[in-house]
Amino acid sequence: MTSPSAPAEAAAAVPAKPAAEAGAGVRFDWAYWLFPGPRRRFSEAEIARSGLKGWSSGIDCYVMSNVLVLGLVFYTMLPRHLAHVILIGGLAMASLGLGVGRWLWRQPTRTRFNGATLALSILMVLITLVMVKLGYRDEARDLLPFAAGGMTLTVSSWWFLTLYRTQQLGARLAELDAQDERIAMAQRLATAQIQPHFLFNTLASLQHWVDTRDDRAGPMLRSLTRYLRATLPMFEQDRLPLEQELQIVRSYLDIMQARLGQRLSWSLDADAAAGAVIAGASLPPGTLLTLAENAITHGIEPSLRGGHIAVRVKAADGRLRLEVQDGGQGLTPGACDGLGLANTRERLQAQFGAEARLGLEPAPDQAPGCLAWVELPTA
C-alpha cells in the first residue's frame, strides 16, 4: 500500500528550476515593443537574387476599389456635410497607403515601417490642427473617429505587409540556399563518379605494362596525368568551358582505348557551326564526361565485340547539341537514369532551366548501341 506521503516525497525529489530559468520564458523585449518590425534587413543583392521584386498592379486596383465601394455603401450614413470629405479623404489615404506599401515592399525594414507610422501620425495631427485653426473645430471632432480608424487600418496593413514580405524573401532565399546546397552536393557526387574502379583498373594495367616493359605504359601514363590534372579540380567550378570538357573526354577515351585495345575505337567531331561557338560555350562540369563514362560502362564493356564511340558537337538555331553514341549492346528494357545522369540533369536544369535538355535513346538508323545527347542554348 502506498504511503500518503509518497507524492510529496516524489515532488521533493524533482530538482527545482532556477528562478532565472523559470522566468526566462516571460521576458519582454522592450526594444521590440518600442521599435517594432522585423529585425532582418535584406541587401539589394539578396532581393535581386530572390527574384521577387515586382509589386502587382492588382493590389492597387483591389484596395482602391474596396475603399470606393465602402465609401459609397456608407455614404448615406455619414454626416451630410462631411460625407464628401470622408470619401475623398479615404481615397487619398488609400493612395498614400499604397505608395508607402510599395516603398516597404522594395525594402521591408523596421526602420521604414516605424518611420512611415511616425510620419502618418504627424500628418494626421497637422491636418487636425489646421482644421481647428481654420475654424472647423466641430468638423475635426466629428472626423476624428474616422481618421483614427483609417490610421489604425493603414498602419496594421503596413505591419502585416512588412512581415509578409520579410517572410516571403526569407523563405525564398532559404529555398535558393537549399537548392545551391543540392547542386553543390550533386557536384561532389559527380566528383565521386570519377569511379574508383576506373582509377584502380587503369593503375593496375599501367603497373603491369611497366613491369613487362610494354610500350603502351608511357602514352597511358601521359593520358592519365592529363585526365587527373583536368578532372580533380574541375568540380569546384559552376561552369566549365566546353573546350576543356572536350579535352577531358579525349584523355578519358585515350585511357580506355589503351585498356580495351581493339575492342574500342572512338572519334570526336564538331560541325562548322559548332566550331564557331565552342570557344565561348560552357556547361556544368562533367556533363559530357558522364555521357562518355556511361557509354563505356553500359555499352562497350559488357559487349564481347566492343564497339565505337562517336562524340559529336553540333550547333544550329542558337542551340548547342552534344552527342555521345556508342556501338555497344544498346539500351536494356526498362532502363532509367542512374545517379550520374540524374545529377547531370539536375545541374543542367539549375543552370539553364527549361532551355537545357538531356535525352537517352536507341541509336538511330537501326545501328547497334545507344545515343545520349544534351541540348542547351549557345548564349
CSV table of C-alpha atoms in Angstrom, one decimal:
chain,number,residue,atom,x,y,z
A,1,MET,CA,0.0,0.0,0.0
A,2,THR,CA,1.4,3.4,-1.0
A,3,SER,CA,2.1,5.8,1.8
A,4,PRO,CA,0.1,9.1,1.8
A,5,SER,CA,3.4,11.0,1.9
A,6,ALA,CA,4.7,9.4,-1.3
A,7,PRO,CA,3.5,12.1,-3.7
A,8,ALA,CA,5.1,14.8,-1.5
A,9,GLU,CA,8.4,12.8,-1.4
A,10,ALA,CA,8.3,12.4,-5.2
A,11,ALA,CA,7.7,16.1,-5.7
A,12,ALA,CA,10.6,16.9,-3.4
A,13,ALA,CA,12.9,14.6,-5.3
A,14,VAL,CA,12.4,16.7,-8.5
A,15,PRO,CA,15.0,19.5,-8.5
A,16,ALA,CA,13.5,22.9,-8.6
A,17,LYS,CA,14.4,25.1,-11.7
A,18,PRO,CA,16.5,28.2,-11.0
A,19,ALA,CA,14.4,31.4,-10.7
A,20,ALA,CA,16.2,32.9,-13.7
A,21,GLU,CA,15.4,29.9,-15.9
A,22,ALA,CA,11.8,29.8,-14.7
A,23,GLY,CA,11.3,33.4,-15.6
A,24,ALA,CA,13.1,33.2,-18.9
A,25,GLY,CA,10.0,32.4,-20.9
A,26,VAL,CA,8.1,35.6,-19.8
A,27,ARG,CA,10.9,38.1,-20.5
A,28,PHE,CA,9.8,41.0,-22.6
A,29,ASP,CA,11.9,42.6,-25.3
A,30,TRP,CA,11.1,46.2,-24.7
A,31,ALA,CA,13.2,47.4,-27.6
A,32,TYR,CA,10.9,45.3,-29.9
A,33,TRP,CA,7.8,46.9,-28.4
A,34,LEU,CA,9.1,50.4,-28.7
A,35,PHE,CA,10.5,49.9,-32.2
A,36,PRO,CA,8.5,47.0,-33.7
A,37,GLY,CA,9.2,45.3,-37.0
A,38,PRO,CA,11.3,42.6,-38.5
A,39,ARG,CA,15.0,42.7,-37.4
A,40,ARG,CA,16.4,41.2,-40.6
A,41,ARG,CA,17.4,43.6,-43.3
A,42,PHE,CA,17.8,42.3,-46.8
A,43,SER,CA,20.5,43.7,-49.1
A,44,GLU,CA,19.8,44.8,-52.6
A,45,ALA,CA,21.7,41.7,-53.9
A,46,GLU,CA,19.6,39.4,-51.8
A,47,ILE,CA,16.3,40.9,-53.0
A,48,ALA,CA,17.6,40.7,-56.6
A,49,ARG,CA,18.6,37.1,-56.1
A,50,SER,CA,15.2,36.2,-54.7
A,51,GLY,CA,13.6,37.3,-58.0
A,52,LEU,CA,10.6,38.5,-56.0
A,53,LYS,CA,10.8,42.2,-56.9
A,54,GLY,CA,7.5,43.0,-58.6
A,55,TRP,CA,4.6,44.8,-57.0
A,56,SER,CA,1.4,43.7,-58.6
A,57,SER,CA,-0.9,46.4,-60.0
A,58,GLY,CA,-3.8,44.2,-59.0
A,59,ILE,CA,-3.1,45.2,-55.4
A,60,ASP,CA,-3.7,48.8,-56.2
A,61,CYS,CA,-6.9,48.0,-58.1
A,62,TYR,CA,-8.2,45.8,-55.3
A,63,VAL,CA,-7.5,48.3,-52.5
A,64,MET,CA,-8.9,51.3,-54.3
A,65,SER,CA,-12.0,49.5,-55.5
A,66,ASN,CA,-12.7,48.3,-51.9
A,67,VAL,CA,-12.3,51.8,-50.5
A,68,LEU,CA,-14.5,53.2,-53.1
A,69,VAL,CA,-17.2,50.6,-52.6
A,70,LEU,CA,-17.1,51.0,-48.8
A,71,GLY,CA,-17.3,54.8,-49.2
A,72,LEU,CA,-20.4,54.5,-51.5
A,73,VAL,CA,-22.1,52.0,-49.2
A,74,PHE,CA,-21.7,54.1,-46.1
A,75,TYR,CA,-22.1,57.5,-47.9
A,76,THR,CA,-25.7,57.9,-46.8
A,77,MET,CA,-24.9,57.0,-43.2
A,78,LEU,CA,-22.2,59.7,-42.9
A,79,PRO,CA,-22.9,63.3,-41.7
A,80,ARG,CA,-24.2,65.1,-44.8
A,81,HIS,CA,-21.8,68.0,-44.6
A,82,LEU,CA,-18.8,65.6,-44.0
A,83,ALA,CA,-19.7,62.7,-46.4
A,84,HIS,CA,-17.7,64.0,-49.4
A,85,VAL,CA,-14.8,65.0,-47.2
A,86,ILE,CA,-14.6,61.5,-45.7
A,87,LEU,CA,-14.9,59.8,-49.2
A,88,ILE,CA,-12.2,62.0,-50.7
A,89,GLY,CA,-10.0,61.6,-47.6
A,90,GLY,CA,-10.5,57.8,-47.7
A,91,LEU,CA,-9.3,57.6,-51.3
A,92,ALA,CA,-6.4,59.9,-50.5
A,93,MET,CA,-5.5,57.8,-47.5
A,94,ALA,CA,-5.7,54.6,-49.6
A,95,SER,CA,-3.4,56.2,-52.3
A,96,LEU,CA,-0.9,57.2,-49.7
A,97,GLY,CA,-1.0,53.8,-48.0
A,98,LEU,CA,-0.4,52.1,-51.3
A,99,GLY,CA,2.5,54.3,-52.1
A,100,VAL,CA,4.1,53.6,-48.7
A,101,GLY,CA,3.2,49.9,-49.2
A,102,ARG,CA,5.2,49.8,-52.5
A,103,TRP,CA,8.1,51.5,-50.6
A,104,LEU,CA,8.0,48.9,-47.9
A,105,TRP,CA,7.8,46.1,-50.4
A,106,ARG,CA,11.0,47.2,-52.0
A,107,GLN,CA,12.9,47.0,-48.6
A,108,PRO,CA,10.8,45.7,-45.7
A,109,THR,CA,12.7,47.1,-42.7
A,110,ARG,CA,11.6,48.0,-39.2
A,111,THR,CA,13.1,51.5,-39.7
A,112,ARG,CA,11.0,52.1,-42.8
A,113,PHE,CA,7.8,50.8,-41.1
A,114,ASN,CA,8.3,52.9,-37.9
A,115,GLY,CA,9.3,55.9,-40.0
A,116,ALA,CA,6.1,55.6,-42.1
A,117,THR,CA,4.0,55.2,-39.0
A,118,LEU,CA,5.5,58.3,-37.3
A,119,ALA,CA,5.1,60.3,-40.5
A,120,LEU,CA,1.5,59.3,-40.8
A,121,SER,CA,0.8,60.3,-37.1
A,122,ILE,CA,2.4,63.7,-37.6
A,123,LEU,CA,0.4,64.2,-40.8
A,124,MET,CA,-2.9,63.4,-39.1
A,125,VAL,CA,-2.1,65.7,-36.2
A,126,LEU,CA,-1.2,68.5,-38.6
A,127,ILE,CA,-4.4,68.1,-40.6
A,128,THR,CA,-6.4,68.2,-37.3
A,129,LEU,CA,-4.6,71.4,-36.1
A,130,VAL,CA,-5.1,73.1,-39.5
A,131,MET,CA,-8.8,72.4,-39.4
A,132,VAL,CA,-9.1,73.7,-35.9
A,133,LYS,CA,-7.0,76.8,-36.9
A,134,LEU,CA,-9.4,77.4,-39.8
A,135,GLY,CA,-12.4,77.3,-37.6
A,136,TYR,CA,-13.5,73.7,-38.3
A,137,ARG,CA,-13.3,72.5,-34.7
A,138,ASP,CA,-16.6,70.7,-34.7
A,139,GLU,CA,-15.8,69.0,-38.1
A,140,ALA,CA,-12.4,68.0,-36.9
A,141,ARG,CA,-14.0,66.4,-33.8
A,142,ASP,CA,-16.6,64.6,-35.9
A,143,LEU,CA,-13.9,63.3,-38.3
A,144,LEU,CA,-11.6,62.1,-35.5
A,145,PRO,CA,-13.1,58.6,-35.2
A,146,PHE,CA,-12.9,58.1,-38.9
A,147,ALA,CA,-9.3,59.4,-39.1
A,148,ALA,CA,-8.3,57.1,-36.1
A,149,GLY,CA,-10.0,54.1,-37.7
A,150,GLY,CA,-8.4,54.8,-41.1
A,151,MET,CA,-5.0,55.3,-39.5
A,152,THR,CA,-5.2,52.1,-37.5
A,153,LEU,CA,-6.2,50.1,-40.6
A,154,THR,CA,-3.4,51.7,-42.6
A,155,VAL,CA,-0.7,51.0,-40.0
A,156,SER,CA,-2.0,47.5,-39.5
A,157,SER,CA,-1.8,46.9,-43.2
A,158,TRP,CA,1.8,48.2,-43.4
A,159,TRP,CA,2.7,46.0,-40.4
A,160,PHE,CA,1.3,42.8,-42.0
A,161,LEU,CA,2.7,43.7,-45.4
A,162,THR,CA,6.2,44.2,-43.9
A,163,LEU,CA,6.0,40.9,-42.0
A,164,TYR,CA,4.7,39.0,-45.1
A,165,ARG,CA,7.3,40.5,-47.4
A,166,THR,CA,10.1,39.6,-44.9
A,167,GLN,CA,8.9,36.1,-44.5
A,168,GLN,CA,8.5,35.8,-48.3
A,169,LEU,CA,12.0,36.9,-49.0
A,170,GLY,CA,13.5,34.8,-46.2
A,171,ALA,CA,11.7,31.7,-47.4
A,172,ARG,CA,12.7,32.3,-51.0
A,173,LEU,CA,16.4,32.8,-50.0
A,174,ALA,CA,16.3,29.7,-47.8
A,175,GLU,CA,14.9,27.8,-50.8
A,176,LEU,CA,17.6,29.1,-53.1
A,177,ASP,CA,20.3,28.2,-50.4
A,178,ALA,CA,18.9,24.7,-50.2
A,179,GLN,CA,19.0,24.5,-54.0
A,180,ASP,CA,22.6,25.7,-54.1
A,181,GLU,CA,23.4,23.1,-51.5
A,182,ARG,CA,21.8,20.4,-53.5
A,183,ILE,CA,23.7,21.5,-56.6
A,184,ALA,CA,27.0,21.5,-54.6
A,185,MET,CA,26.1,18.0,-53.3
A,186,ALA,CA,25.5,16.9,-56.9
A,187,GLN,CA,28.8,18.3,-57.9
A,188,ARG,CA,30.5,16.4,-55.1
A,189,LEU,CA,28.7,13.2,-56.1
A,190,ALA,CA,29.8,13.9,-59.7
A,191,THR,CA,33.3,14.1,-58.4
A,192,ALA,CA,32.8,10.8,-56.7
A,193,GLN,CA,31.7,9.5,-60.1
A,194,ILE,CA,35.3,9.5,-61.2
A,195,GLN,CA,34.9,5.9,-60.3
A,196,PRO,CA,37.5,4.3,-58.0
A,197,HIS,CA,37.3,1.1,-60.1
A,198,PHE,CA,38.3,3.1,-63.2
A,199,LEU,CA,41.3,4.5,-61.5
A,200,PHE,CA,42.3,1.2,-59.9
A,201,ASN,CA,41.9,-0.8,-63.1
A,202,THR,CA,43.9,1.9,-65.0
A,203,LEU,CA,46.7,1.9,-62.4
A,204,ALA,CA,46.7,-1.9,-62.4
A,205,SER,CA,47.1,-2.0,-66.2
A,206,LEU,CA,49.8,0.7,-66.0
A,207,GLN,CA,51.7,-1.2,-63.4
A,208,HIS,CA,51.5,-4.4,-65.4
A,209,TRP,CA,52.8,-2.7,-68.5
A,210,VAL,CA,55.6,-1.0,-66.6
A,211,ASP,CA,56.6,-4.4,-65.2
A,212,THR,CA,56.5,-6.1,-68.6
A,213,ARG,CA,58.2,-3.0,-70.3
A,214,ASP,CA,55.1,-2.6,-72.5
A,215,ASP,CA,55.4,0.3,-74.9
A,216,ARG,CA,51.8,1.3,-74.0
A,217,ALA,CA,52.8,2.4,-70.5
A,218,GLY,CA,54.2,5.8,-71.5
A,219,PRO,CA,51.2,7.0,-73.5
A,220,MET,CA,48.9,5.6,-70.8
A,221,LEU,CA,50.7,7.5,-68.1
A,222,ARG,CA,50.6,10.7,-70.0
A,223,SER,CA,46.9,10.4,-70.7
A,224,LEU,CA,46.1,9.5,-67.1
A,225,THR,CA,48.2,12.5,-65.9
A,226,ARG,CA,46.3,14.9,-68.3
A,227,TYR,CA,43.0,13.4,-67.2
A,228,LEU,CA,43.6,13.7,-63.4
A,229,ARG,CA,45.1,17.2,-63.8
A,230,ALA,CA,41.9,18.3,-65.5
A,231,THR,CA,39.2,16.4,-63.6
A,232,LEU,CA,40.3,16.7,-59.9
A,233,PRO,CA,39.7,20.5,-59.6
A,234,MET,CA,37.0,20.9,-62.2
A,235,PHE,CA,34.0,20.3,-59.9
A,236,GLU,CA,34.9,23.3,-57.8
A,237,GLN,CA,33.5,25.4,-60.7
A,238,ASP,CA,29.9,26.1,-61.6
A,239,ARG,CA,30.7,26.2,-65.3
A,240,LEU,CA,33.5,24.6,-67.3
A,241,PRO,CA,34.5,25.8,-70.8
A,242,LEU,CA,33.4,23.3,-73.5
A,243,GLU,CA,36.9,23.2,-74.9
A,244,GLN,CA,38.2,22.0,-71.5
A,245,GLU,CA,35.4,19.4,-71.2
A,246,LEU,CA,36.2,18.0,-74.7
A,247,GLN,CA,39.9,17.7,-73.7
A,248,ILE,CA,39.0,15.7,-70.6
A,249,VAL,CA,36.8,13.4,-72.7
A,250,ARG,CA,39.7,12.9,-75.2
A,251,SER,CA,42.0,11.9,-72.3
A,252,TYR,CA,39.4,9.6,-70.8
A,253,LEU,CA,38.8,7.8,-74.2
A,254,ASP,CA,42.6,7.6,-74.8
A,255,ILE,CA,42.9,5.7,-71.5
A,256,MET,CA,40.0,3.4,-72.1
A,257,GLN,CA,41.2,2.7,-75.6
A,258,ALA,CA,44.6,1.7,-74.3
A,259,ARG,CA,43.0,-0.6,-71.7
A,260,LEU,CA,40.4,-2.2,-74.0
A,261,GLY,CA,42.6,-2.3,-77.1
A,262,GLN,CA,40.9,-3.3,-80.3
A,263,ARG,CA,37.5,-3.6,-78.6
A,264,LEU,CA,37.2,0.2,-78.5
A,265,SER,CA,37.6,2.9,-81.2
A,266,TRP,CA,36.4,6.5,-80.9
A,267,SER,CA,36.1,9.7,-82.7
A,268,LEU,CA,35.3,13.3,-81.8
A,269,ASP,CA,33.8,15.7,-84.4
A,270,ALA,CA,32.4,19.2,-84.5
A,271,ASP,CA,30.5,20.7,-87.4
A,272,ALA,CA,31.4,24.1,-88.9
A,273,ALA,CA,28.7,25.9,-86.9
A,274,ALA,CA,29.8,24.3,-83.6
A,275,GLY,CA,33.4,25.3,-84.2
A,276,ALA,CA,32.5,28.9,-84.1
A,277,VAL,CA,30.7,28.7,-80.7
A,278,ILE,CA,32.8,26.1,-78.9
A,279,ALA,CA,35.3,28.7,-77.6
A,280,GLY,CA,32.5,30.7,-75.9
A,281,ALA,CA,30.4,27.8,-74.7
A,282,SER,CA,30.3,26.4,-71.2
A,283,LEU,CA,28.4,23.8,-69.3
A,284,PRO,CA,28.2,22.1,-65.8
A,285,PRO,CA,31.5,20.3,-65.2
A,286,GLY,CA,31.5,16.6,-66.2
A,287,THR,CA,28.4,16.8,-68.3
A,288,LEU,CA,30.0,15.3,-71.4
A,289,LEU,CA,32.3,13.1,-69.4
A,290,THR,CA,29.4,11.5,-67.7
A,291,LEU,CA,27.8,10.5,-71.0
A,292,ALA,CA,31.2,9.1,-72.2
A,293,GLU,CA,31.6,7.1,-69.0
A,294,ASN,CA,28.1,5.7,-69.3
A,295,ALA,CA,28.8,4.7,-72.9
A,296,ILE,CA,31.9,2.8,-71.9
A,297,THR,CA,30.4,1.2,-68.7
A,298,HIS,CA,27.0,0.2,-70.1
A,299,GLY,CA,27.6,-0.1,-73.8
A,300,ILE,CA,31.2,-1.1,-74.7
A,301,GLU,CA,32.5,-3.1,-71.7
A,302,PRO,CA,29.5,-5.5,-71.4
A,303,SER,CA,29.8,-6.2,-75.2
A,304,LEU,CA,32.2,-9.0,-76.2
A,305,ARG,CA,32.8,-7.5,-79.6
A,306,GLY,CA,33.3,-3.9,-78.1
A,307,GLY,CA,32.3,-1.0,-80.4
A,308,HIS,CA,32.9,2.5,-81.5
A,309,ILE,CA,32.1,5.7,-79.5
A,310,ALA,CA,31.3,8.8,-81.6
A,311,VAL,CA,31.3,12.2,-79.8
A,312,ARG,CA,29.7,14.9,-81.8
A,313,VAL,CA,29.2,18.6,-81.3
A,314,LYS,CA,26.6,20.4,-83.4
A,315,ALA,CA,25.1,23.9,-83.4
A,316,ALA,CA,22.0,25.3,-85.1
A,317,ASP,CA,19.4,28.0,-84.4
A,318,GLY,CA,21.1,29.3,-81.3
A,319,ARG,CA,21.4,25.9,-79.6
A,320,LEU,CA,24.3,23.6,-79.0
A,321,ARG,CA,23.8,19.8,-79.2
A,322,LEU,CA,26.3,17.3,-77.7
A,323,GLU,CA,26.0,13.7,-78.6
A,324,VAL,CA,27.7,10.5,-77.4
A,325,GLN,CA,26.8,7.5,-79.5
A,326,ASP,CA,28.1,4.0,-78.7
A,327,GLY,CA,28.0,0.9,-80.7
A,328,GLY,CA,27.6,-1.4,-77.7
A,329,GLN,CA,24.8,-3.6,-76.6
A,330,GLY,CA,22.2,-0.9,-76.5
A,331,LEU,CA,19.5,0.1,-74.0
A,332,THR,CA,18.2,-2.6,-71.8
A,333,PRO,CA,14.4,-2.8,-71.3
A,334,GLY,CA,13.2,-0.6,-68.6
A,335,ALA,CA,16.4,1.4,-68.5
A,336,CYS,CA,16.2,4.6,-66.4
A,337,ASP,CA,18.5,7.4,-65.2
A,338,GLY,CA,21.3,6.3,-62.9
A,339,LEU,CA,23.0,8.6,-60.4
A,340,GLY,CA,25.3,10.2,-62.9
A,341,LEU,CA,22.5,11.1,-65.4
A,342,ALA,CA,20.2,12.2,-62.6
A,343,ASN,CA,22.8,14.6,-61.2
A,344,THR,CA,23.7,15.9,-64.6
A,345,ARG,CA,20.1,16.5,-65.5
A,346,GLU,CA,19.5,18.4,-62.2
A,347,ARG,CA,22.6,20.6,-62.7
A,348,LEU,CA,21.6,21.4,-66.3
A,349,GLN,CA,18.1,22.4,-65.1
A,350,ALA,CA,19.6,24.6,-62.3
A,351,GLN,CA,21.9,26.5,-64.6
A,352,PHE,CA,19.8,26.7,-67.8
A,353,GLY,CA,16.2,25.9,-66.7
A,354,ALA,CA,13.9,24.6,-69.3
A,355,GLU,CA,16.3,25.7,-72.0
A,356,ALA,CA,18.5,22.6,-71.4
A,357,ARG,CA,17.5,19.0,-72.1
A,358,LEU,CA,19.2,15.6,-71.7
A,359,GLY,CA,18.0,12.5,-73.6
A,360,LEU,CA,18.8,8.8,-73.9
A,361,GLU,CA,17.5,6.8,-76.8
A,362,PRO,CA,18.4,3.9,-79.1
A,363,ALA,CA,21.0,4.6,-81.7
A,364,PRO,CA,19.4,5.9,-85.0
A,365,ASP,CA,19.2,4.1,-88.3
A,366,GLN,CA,18.9,0.7,-86.6
A,367,ALA,CA,22.5,0.9,-85.6
A,368,PRO,CA,23.5,-1.1,-82.5
A,369,GLY,CA,24.1,0.8,-79.3
A,370,CYS,CA,22.7,3.9,-77.6
A,371,LEU,CA,22.6,7.7,-78.2
A,372,ALA,CA,22.9,10.1,-75.3
A,373,TRP,CA,22.5,13.8,-76.0
A,374,VAL,CA,22.4,17.2,-74.4
A,375,GLU,CA,20.9,20.4,-75.8
A,376,LEU,CA,21.5,23.8,-74.3
A,377,PRO,CA,21.4,27.4,-75.5
A,378,THR,CA,24.6,28.8,-77.0
A,379,ALA,CA,24.3,32.2,-75.3
